[in-house]
Structures are given as structure tokens and as C-alpha cells.
Amino acid sequence: MSVAGKRILLGVTGSISAYKSALLVRLLVKAGAEVQVVMTDSAQQFITPLTLATLSKRPVLSAFVNTQSDRPGDGSWNNHVDLGLWADALVIAPASAHIIARCATGLCNDLLSAIYLSARCPVFFAPAMDVDMYHHRTTVDNLRRLESFGNHIIEAEYGELASGLIGEGRLAEPELILAKLNAFWAVPSAPSGLSGKRVLITAGPTQEPIDPVRYISNHSTGKMGYAIANAFAKAGAIVTLVSGPTSLPLPDPSIQRVDVRSAQEMFEATQMAFADADIVVLSAAVADYTPAHPADQKIKKKETFFSLELTKTTDIAATLGTRKQPGQLMMGFALETDNERENALKKLYAKNLDWIVLNSLRDLGAGFGHDTNKITVIDKDEQIHEFALKSKDEVAQDLVSLVKKSL
């Protein structure tokens, strides 16, 4: 199953990213969906109803009562109840902070919010706003409230925003929104031992700020962690991916990605999701040290020698290991250059892990940046599982197989 043959109500609200709604309408129609666009008044300041009507092949609705320009010769009204019953899904994209607040609190002063309150179908919100608005406690609480009602949130993405700031708040790309809808109606595959299991995965590097333009980081690309997330998702697990900065696309639309930058942010995000996780895979390359006093302004080049005071970051694996509950499984990674197995075993026990995945930088084609990897896995019983050089997708499948066997 997919969006083909589905009736989609697309709500468009006031946001600069409303231009993406045209692309979304085109994708939905091309995929075989019937699309009825409903616009708020403010949305029409960013994109014209004519554009969306042409693409959807339906008049755009915006008011309770049709005017002559809406439907020539038709003096009827737009029945929000009938529209709510007609739809197989209501998708609000972009969803401004204003519409999110109205829907979360039950305010109903326009056609779109009236349809939302009348809808019996699944509802998807795709937020779009500036980074500070998106992270404001009010917006966060409103999104959680909407989610608690059974609505689906398509998280905003990280990137450059219209304000010039960089952060979370960009509307999810139309292709991702379509993929989320397709995944919602997808026929579930045969259950596996991982179906319904909650898996928490960390991936990518962290960036530790020195000043507003410089940071300490490492060569991790996140490829291994993203491959692992994809493998668990394909096996039926519910995956949360806490990702450091990377250019990689989300490998599976069902994965919930949480974007972070620093080691502290990664610790906080991982800590929040840890209690609900059945399986935890810590594959991120987290900085061991961070500048003790990041500068507020760009540091000017003056002295011949420059000293930087560093302080230890929180050891995520060790901290979570002390909080591990019976039944939880944890897998850590160790990238070593010498005394590989000895150092990996120390980490296995010191951090209360069930497996340690050992990478050696002395193995060609393994480690950061490659599409391949060569791993040795040591479990808590000190059994050693050695694998040949493989693609990272194949390595991820090997790791998932080890977890399945333990279950």
C-alpha cells in the first residue's frame, strides 16, 4: 500500500517554506493520490492559490463560504465536517507555530483548524519556523500535546533558515513527507525477533566549539551508524537515531532522527531516550574533551603559541551502563590503534556493555570515511566473532543478526 488512491487534505499555512507545498502536491498527485489543498489567509502571502489549484487539479479552499472566484456559479459553503470525513489523511505542511498552537489548544477560527477538529483520519504535522521558535518551550509542549492526541509529527530538519540562522526548523523535504506517508500505509513485513523493539543508536561525530566559527571534531562520517539504523528499521524495530553533524540522508523514513552537535547535546538526547530503549547501539565518535571556556567572539590570530584548556566530556556509554536495566542490551564501539583486543575488553567491562565492536585503524578499508568496514565483536562472555572486510550495510546486518540471536 502507498498514497496511491488515497485522498489527502493538504493544509498550507503562513511560512516562507510554503513554496515547498507546490512540490509536495506534485509528488502526491504523481504518486496517484487525490489532493485537496486548504490554505490559511497568511499562506496566500507566500504562494498563490492558483499555483496549488493548477497542480492539484482542484480549487483551493480557504474560507467557510465559497466566493464567486472560488467556484463560479457555486454559492455553497465548505463543510469542514464533510471534508474531515472525506480525507484518508490530513497533512499540514508547512505547519507554522501559530497553527500548531491553535490545534494543540482546540482554537477554531478558520477552515483549516475546523477541519482538524472534525477529522477522523490520521493527521500529520510538518513544522516549519525559525530555530528559536521551534525550540521554544511553548512549541515543544504543543508538539508533544499534538503527538499525545495520536497525531504524527514529521520533524523539522537542520540547516540554513530564511533568517540566516542555522539550526532546526526547516520544513522536511517533500520527498521525505511522501516517504513518511507511504511508510504509514505500507503493508507490514513478516514479524521478526526485533518487531516492536525500541532501538536507540548514536552516530556521526560531535563538534566541540572553540569560538563561534571553530570547533574540535573528528573524521567520523556517520556511515556505520546510519547503516545500523537502517538495518534495525528494516528488521521491524522502532529506531531513534541520535546523530552528530553529517551530510547523510535519513536511510529509512520510519527512523526518528534527533540532530545534535556537541558531546553534551548527544549525552542529553541519548539520556532522554535511554529508559524506553530495549537495545542501545553507541556507534558515534564522541569527543573525549571539549574546550573549557568557548569564546563568544572569534579568536583573533595574535600569539605565536595558543593554548586551549580542555575538560572531559561525559562518558555516554559508561554513564548509561550504570543505569542499564535487566533486559536492556548495549553495544559499544572501540576504534583502536594498538593493543586492540585488550583495550576493547577493558571498555566492555568498564562500561557494562553486552558487546564491544572493535575497529582497528591498521586494517585497510576500515574505520572512518570508508564504505567498507572490518570488525571484531567481543561479547560479555568473551566470545569473539570475527568478520571479513565488508560493506558497511553488510556489517550492519551482521550486528543485527548477533542481537537477534541473543533475543
Coordinates of C-alpha atoms in Angstrom, one line a residue:
M1 CA 0.0 0.0 0.0
S2 CA 1.0 3.6 -0.6
V3 CA -0.6 7.0 -1.1
A4 CA -1.9 5.8 -4.5
G5 CA -5.7 6.1 -4.4
K6 CA -5.7 7.9 -1.1
R7 CA -7.5 11.2 -0.5
I8 CA -5.1 13.8 1.0
L9 CA -6.1 17.1 2.6
L10 CA -3.1 19.3 2.4
G11 CA -3.1 22.2 4.8
V12 CA -0.8 25.1 3.9
T13 CA 0.0 27.8 6.5
G14 CA 1.9 31.0 6.6
S15 CA 5.6 30.2 6.2
I16 CA 8.3 31.0 3.7
S17 CA 8.6 27.3 3.1
A18 CA 5.1 27.2 1.7
Y19 CA 6.8 27.2 -1.7
K20 CA 7.7 23.5 -1.0
S21 CA 3.9 22.7 -0.8
A22 CA 3.8 23.0 -4.6
L23 CA 6.5 20.3 -4.9
L24 CA 4.6 18.2 -2.4
V25 CA 1.3 18.5 -4.3
R26 CA 3.1 17.5 -7.5
L27 CA 4.7 14.4 -5.8
L28 CA 1.4 13.3 -4.2
V29 CA -0.6 13.6 -7.5
K30 CA 2.2 11.9 -9.4
A31 CA 2.0 9.0 -6.9
G32 CA -1.7 8.6 -7.5
A33 CA -3.2 10.5 -4.6
E34 CA -6.2 12.8 -4.8
V35 CA -5.2 16.1 -3.2
Q36 CA -7.4 18.9 -1.8
V37 CA -5.4 21.9 -0.7
V38 CA -6.7 24.1 2.1
M39 CA -4.8 27.4 2.7
T40 CA -4.9 29.8 5.5
D41 CA -5.0 33.5 4.7
S42 CA -1.4 34.1 5.7
A43 CA -0.3 31.2 3.4
Q44 CA -1.6 33.1 0.4
Q45 CA 1.0 35.8 1.0
F46 CA 3.8 33.3 0.3
I47 CA 2.3 31.2 -2.6
T48 CA -0.8 31.8 -4.8
P49 CA -3.9 29.5 -4.6
L50 CA -3.7 29.4 -8.4
T51 CA -0.4 27.6 -8.3
L52 CA -1.7 24.9 -6.0
A53 CA -5.0 24.6 -7.7
T54 CA -3.3 24.0 -11.0
L55 CA -1.0 21.3 -9.6
S56 CA -3.8 19.6 -7.6
K57 CA -6.4 20.0 -10.3
R58 CA -8.9 21.1 -7.7
P59 CA -10.0 24.6 -6.5
V60 CA -8.1 25.6 -3.4
L61 CA -10.2 26.1 -0.3
S62 CA -9.5 28.8 2.2
A63 CA -12.8 30.1 3.7
F64 CA -16.0 28.6 5.0
V65 CA -18.2 30.2 2.3
N66 CA -17.2 30.0 -1.3
T67 CA -17.0 33.2 -3.3
Q68 CA -17.5 33.5 -7.0
S69 CA -13.8 33.4 -7.6
D70 CA -13.6 30.1 -5.7
R71 CA -16.2 28.2 -7.6
P72 CA -18.0 30.1 -10.4
G73 CA -21.8 29.8 -10.0
D74 CA -21.5 28.0 -6.7
G75 CA -22.8 29.7 -3.6
S76 CA -22.2 26.8 -1.3
W77 CA -20.1 26.6 1.8
N78 CA -17.1 24.4 2.5
N79 CA -18.4 21.9 5.0
H80 CA -15.5 21.2 7.3
V81 CA -17.2 18.1 8.7
D82 CA -17.6 16.6 5.2
L83 CA -14.0 17.5 4.3
G84 CA -12.8 15.8 7.5
L85 CA -14.7 12.7 6.7
W86 CA -13.6 12.7 3.0
A87 CA -9.9 12.6 3.7
D88 CA -7.7 9.5 4.3
A89 CA -5.2 11.8 5.8
L90 CA -4.8 15.4 6.8
V91 CA -1.3 16.7 6.2
I92 CA -0.4 20.2 7.4
A93 CA 2.8 21.2 5.7
P94 CA 4.2 23.7 6.4
A95 CA 2.8 23.8 9.9
S96 CA 3.5 27.2 11.4
A97 CA 3.9 27.8 15.2
H98 CA 0.5 29.5 15.0
I99 CA -1.4 26.6 13.5
I100 CA 0.4 24.2 15.9
A101 CA -0.7 26.2 18.9
R102 CA -4.3 26.5 17.6
C103 CA -4.7 22.8 17.0
A104 CA -3.0 21.9 20.3
T105 CA -5.4 24.1 22.3
G106 CA -8.5 23.5 20.2
L107 CA -8.9 27.0 18.9
C108 CA -11.0 27.1 15.7
N109 CA -11.2 30.3 13.9
D110 CA -10.6 29.3 10.3
L111 CA -11.4 26.5 7.9
L112 CA -8.2 24.5 8.4
S113 CA -8.4 24.4 12.2
A114 CA -12.1 23.4 11.9
I115 CA -11.2 20.6 9.6
Y116 CA -8.6 19.4 12.0
L117 CA -11.1 19.2 14.9
S118 CA -13.5 17.4 12.6
A119 CA -11.1 14.9 11.1
R120 CA -11.3 11.2 11.9
C121 CA -8.4 10.4 9.7
P122 CA -4.7 10.3 10.6
V123 CA -3.2 13.8 10.9
F124 CA 0.4 14.7 10.1
F125 CA 2.1 18.0 11.1
A126 CA 5.3 19.0 9.4
P127 CA 6.6 22.1 11.4
A128 CA 8.5 24.9 9.7
M129 CA 9.7 28.0 11.6
D130 CA 12.9 29.7 12.8
V131 CA 15.2 27.7 15.1
D132 CA 14.4 29.7 18.3
M133 CA 10.6 29.4 17.7
Y134 CA 11.0 25.7 17.0
H135 CA 12.9 25.1 20.3
H136 CA 10.8 27.4 22.4
R137 CA 9.2 25.6 25.3
T138 CA 5.7 26.6 24.1
T139 CA 6.2 25.0 20.6
V140 CA 7.9 21.9 22.1
D141 CA 5.0 21.4 24.5
N142 CA 2.4 22.0 21.8
L143 CA 4.0 19.4 19.5
R144 CA 4.1 16.9 22.4
R145 CA 0.5 17.6 23.1
L146 CA -0.5 17.0 19.5
E147 CA 1.5 13.8 19.5
S148 CA -0.2 12.7 22.7
F149 CA -3.5 13.0 20.8
G150 CA -2.3 10.4 18.3
N151 CA -1.2 12.8 15.6
H152 CA 2.0 12.3 13.7
I153 CA 4.9 14.8 13.8
I154 CA 7.3 14.9 10.8
E155 CA 10.2 16.6 12.5
A156 CA 11.7 19.8 11.1
E157 CA 15.2 19.4 9.6
Y158 CA 18.5 21.1 10.4
G159 CA 20.0 23.6 8.0
E160 CA 20.2 27.2 6.9
L161 CA 16.9 29.1 7.6
A162 CA 15.3 32.1 6.0
S163 CA 16.5 34.3 8.8
G164 CA 20.1 33.4 8.0
L165 CA 20.4 31.4 11.2
I166 CA 21.5 27.7 11.1
G167 CA 19.6 25.1 13.1
E168 CA 16.5 23.0 13.2
G169 CA 13.3 24.5 11.8
R170 CA 13.4 23.8 8.0
L171 CA 10.3 22.0 6.6
A172 CA 11.1 18.4 5.9
E173 CA 11.7 17.9 2.2
P174 CA 8.6 16.9 0.1
E175 CA 10.2 13.6 -0.8
L176 CA 10.6 12.7 2.9
I177 CA 7.0 13.7 3.7
L178 CA 5.8 11.5 0.8
A179 CA 8.0 8.7 2.1
K180 CA 6.5 9.1 5.6
L181 CA 3.0 8.8 4.2
N182 CA 4.0 5.7 2.1
A183 CA 5.5 4.1 5.1
F184 CA 2.3 4.8 7.1
W185 CA 0.3 2.8 4.7
A186 CA 2.9 0.2 3.9
V187 CA 1.9 -3.4 4.3
P188 CA 3.9 -4.7 7.3
S189 CA 6.5 -7.3 6.6
A190 CA 6.6 -10.7 8.4
P191 CA 7.4 -10.2 12.1
S192 CA 10.9 -10.8 13.2
G193 CA 12.5 -11.1 16.7
L194 CA 13.0 -7.3 16.5
S195 CA 9.5 -6.3 15.6
G196 CA 8.4 -3.6 18.0
K197 CA 11.7 -3.4 19.8
R198 CA 12.9 0.1 20.6
V199 CA 16.4 0.7 19.4
L200 CA 18.5 3.8 20.3
I201 CA 21.5 4.4 18.1
T202 CA 24.1 7.2 18.1
A203 CA 26.1 8.0 15.0
G204 CA 28.5 10.5 13.5
P205 CA 31.0 12.9 15.1
T206 CA 30.5 15.7 17.6
Q207 CA 31.7 19.2 17.3
E208 CA 33.1 21.0 20.4
P209 CA 33.0 24.8 20.0
I210 CA 36.2 26.8 20.4
D211 CA 34.6 30.0 19.3
P212 CA 31.6 30.9 17.0
V213 CA 33.5 29.7 13.9
R214 CA 35.8 27.0 15.1
Y215 CA 35.4 23.6 16.7
I216 CA 37.2 20.4 17.6
S217 CA 35.9 17.3 15.9
N218 CA 37.0 14.0 14.2
H219 CA 36.8 12.2 10.9
S220 CA 33.6 10.3 11.5
T221 CA 31.0 10.5 8.7
G222 CA 28.2 8.6 10.4
K223 CA 28.1 6.0 7.6
M224 CA 28.3 3.0 10.0
G225 CA 25.7 4.3 12.5
Y226 CA 23.3 5.1 9.7
A227 CA 23.7 1.7 8.1
I228 CA 23.0 0.1 11.5
A229 CA 19.9 2.3 12.0
N230 CA 18.7 1.3 8.5
A231 CA 19.2 -2.4 9.2
F232 CA 17.3 -2.3 12.5
A233 CA 14.5 -0.4 10.9
K234 CA 14.2 -2.9 8.0
A235 CA 14.0 -5.6 10.7
G236 CA 10.9 -4.1 12.2
A237 CA 12.5 -2.2 15.1
I238 CA 11.4 1.3 16.3
V239 CA 14.6 3.3 15.8
T240 CA 15.7 6.5 17.3
L241 CA 18.9 7.8 15.7
V242 CA 20.8 10.5 17.7
S243 CA 23.1 12.0 15.0
G244 CA 26.0 14.3 15.1
P245 CA 26.6 16.6 12.2
T246 CA 26.6 14.7 8.9
S247 CA 25.5 15.2 5.3
L248 CA 23.9 11.7 5.1
P249 CA 20.2 11.4 4.3
L250 CA 17.8 9.6 6.6
P251 CA 18.1 6.0 5.4
D252 CA 14.5 5.0 6.3
P253 CA 11.5 7.3 6.8
S254 CA 10.4 5.4 9.9
I255 CA 13.5 6.3 11.8
Q256 CA 13.2 9.2 14.2
R257 CA 16.4 11.3 13.9
V258 CA 17.5 13.7 16.6
D259 CA 20.2 16.1 15.4
V260 CA 22.8 17.2 17.9
R261 CA 26.2 18.9 17.7
S262 CA 28.2 18.7 20.9
A263 CA 29.1 15.7 23.1
Q264 CA 26.9 17.3 25.8
E265 CA 23.9 17.6 23.5
M266 CA 24.4 13.9 22.4
F267 CA 24.5 12.8 26.0
E268 CA 21.3 14.7 26.9
A269 CA 19.4 13.4 23.8
T270 CA 20.6 9.8 24.4
Q271 CA 19.8 10.0 28.1
M272 CA 16.2 11.1 27.4
A273 CA 15.6 8.1 25.1
F274 CA 17.5 5.5 27.1
A275 CA 14.9 4.4 29.6
D276 CA 12.5 3.3 26.8
A277 CA 15.1 1.5 24.7
D278 CA 15.4 -2.2 24.5
I279 CA 18.6 -2.1 22.6
V280 CA 21.2 0.6 22.6
V281 CA 24.0 0.9 19.9
L282 CA 26.6 3.6 20.7
S283 CA 28.5 4.0 17.4
A284 CA 29.0 7.7 17.5
A285 CA 32.6 9.1 17.7
V286 CA 32.0 11.3 20.7
A287 CA 34.7 13.8 21.7
D288 CA 36.5 12.9 24.9
Y289 CA 37.4 16.5 25.6
T290 CA 35.8 19.9 25.0
P291 CA 37.0 23.4 25.4
A292 CA 36.5 24.5 29.0
H293 CA 35.8 28.2 28.0
P294 CA 34.5 28.6 24.4
A295 CA 34.9 32.2 23.3
D296 CA 31.8 34.3 22.5
Q297 CA 33.7 36.1 19.7
K298 CA 36.0 34.9 17.0
I299 CA 39.5 34.5 18.4
K300 CA 42.0 36.7 16.5
K301 CA 45.3 35.4 15.4
K302 CA 47.9 37.2 17.6
E303 CA 50.2 35.0 19.7
T304 CA 52.7 32.6 18.1
F305 CA 51.6 29.9 20.5
F306 CA 48.0 29.4 21.6
S307 CA 46.9 27.2 24.5
L308 CA 43.4 25.7 24.8
E309 CA 42.2 24.4 28.1
L310 CA 40.1 21.2 27.7
T311 CA 37.8 19.4 30.0
K312 CA 36.5 15.9 29.9
T313 CA 33.1 15.3 28.3
T314 CA 30.6 12.9 29.9
D315 CA 31.3 9.3 29.0
I316 CA 27.9 8.4 27.5
A317 CA 28.5 4.6 27.4
A318 CA 29.8 4.4 31.0
T319 CA 27.0 6.6 32.3
L320 CA 24.3 4.7 30.6
G321 CA 26.0 1.4 31.6
T322 CA 25.4 2.2 35.3
R323 CA 21.7 2.8 34.6
K324 CA 21.2 -0.3 32.4
Q325 CA 18.1 -2.3 33.5
P326 CA 17.6 -6.0 33.3
G327 CA 16.6 -6.9 29.7
Q328 CA 18.3 -3.9 28.2
L329 CA 21.1 -4.7 25.7
M330 CA 24.0 -2.3 25.0
M331 CA 26.6 -2.4 22.2
G332 CA 29.6 -0.1 22.1
F333 CA 32.3 0.6 19.6
A334 CA 36.1 0.8 20.1
L335 CA 38.4 2.3 17.4
E336 CA 41.9 1.3 18.4
T337 CA 45.4 1.7 17.0
D338 CA 47.3 -0.6 19.4
N339 CA 46.6 -3.4 21.9
E340 CA 43.2 -3.5 20.3
R341 CA 41.6 -6.5 22.0
E342 CA 43.0 -5.7 25.4
N343 CA 41.7 -2.1 25.2
A344 CA 38.3 -3.3 23.8
L345 CA 37.8 -5.8 26.6
K346 CA 38.5 -3.1 29.2
K347 CA 35.8 -0.9 27.6
L348 CA 33.4 -3.9 27.5
Y349 CA 33.6 -4.4 31.3
A350 CA 34.1 -0.8 32.4
K351 CA 31.0 0.4 30.6
N352 CA 28.8 -2.7 31.3
L353 CA 28.3 -3.5 27.7
D354 CA 26.9 -6.7 26.1
W355 CA 29.1 -6.3 23.0
I356 CA 32.0 -4.3 22.0
V357 CA 32.6 -3.8 18.3
L358 CA 36.3 -3.4 17.6
N359 CA 37.7 -1.4 14.7
S360 CA 41.4 -1.3 14.0
L361 CA 42.9 1.6 12.1
R362 CA 45.6 -0.8 11.0
D363 CA 43.0 -2.7 8.8
L364 CA 42.8 -1.3 5.3
G365 CA 39.3 -0.2 4.3
A366 CA 38.1 0.0 7.9
G367 CA 37.3 3.0 10.1
F368 CA 36.3 6.5 9.2
G369 CA 35.2 7.6 5.8
H370 CA 35.2 4.2 4.0
D371 CA 32.1 2.5 2.6
T372 CA 33.6 -0.8 4.0
N373 CA 34.5 -2.0 7.5
K374 CA 36.2 -4.9 9.1
I375 CA 35.1 -5.6 12.7
T376 CA 35.7 -8.0 15.5
V377 CA 32.9 -8.3 18.0
I378 CA 33.5 -9.4 21.6
D379 CA 30.5 -10.2 23.8
K380 CA 30.2 -10.2 27.6
D381 CA 31.1 -13.9 27.7
E382 CA 34.4 -13.0 25.9
Q383 CA 33.3 -14.9 22.8
I384 CA 35.0 -13.5 19.8
H385 CA 33.2 -13.0 16.5
E386 CA 35.5 -12.0 13.6
F387 CA 34.2 -10.8 10.3
A388 CA 35.9 -10.2 7.0
L389 CA 36.0 -6.8 5.2
K390 CA 32.5 -6.0 4.0
S391 CA 30.3 -3.1 3.0
K392 CA 29.0 -1.2 6.0
D393 CA 25.5 -2.3 5.1
E394 CA 26.6 -5.9 5.3
V395 CA 28.4 -5.2 8.6
A396 CA 25.2 -3.7 10.0
Q397 CA 23.3 -6.8 9.0
D398 CA 25.9 -8.9 10.9
L399 CA 25.4 -6.8 14.0
V400 CA 21.6 -7.1 13.8
S401 CA 22.0 -10.9 13.5
L402 CA 24.0 -11.0 16.7
V403 CA 21.4 -9.1 18.5
K404 CA 18.6 -11.3 17.2
K405 CA 20.4 -14.4 18.4
S406 CA 20.7 -13.0 21.8
L407 CA 17.0 -12.4 21.9

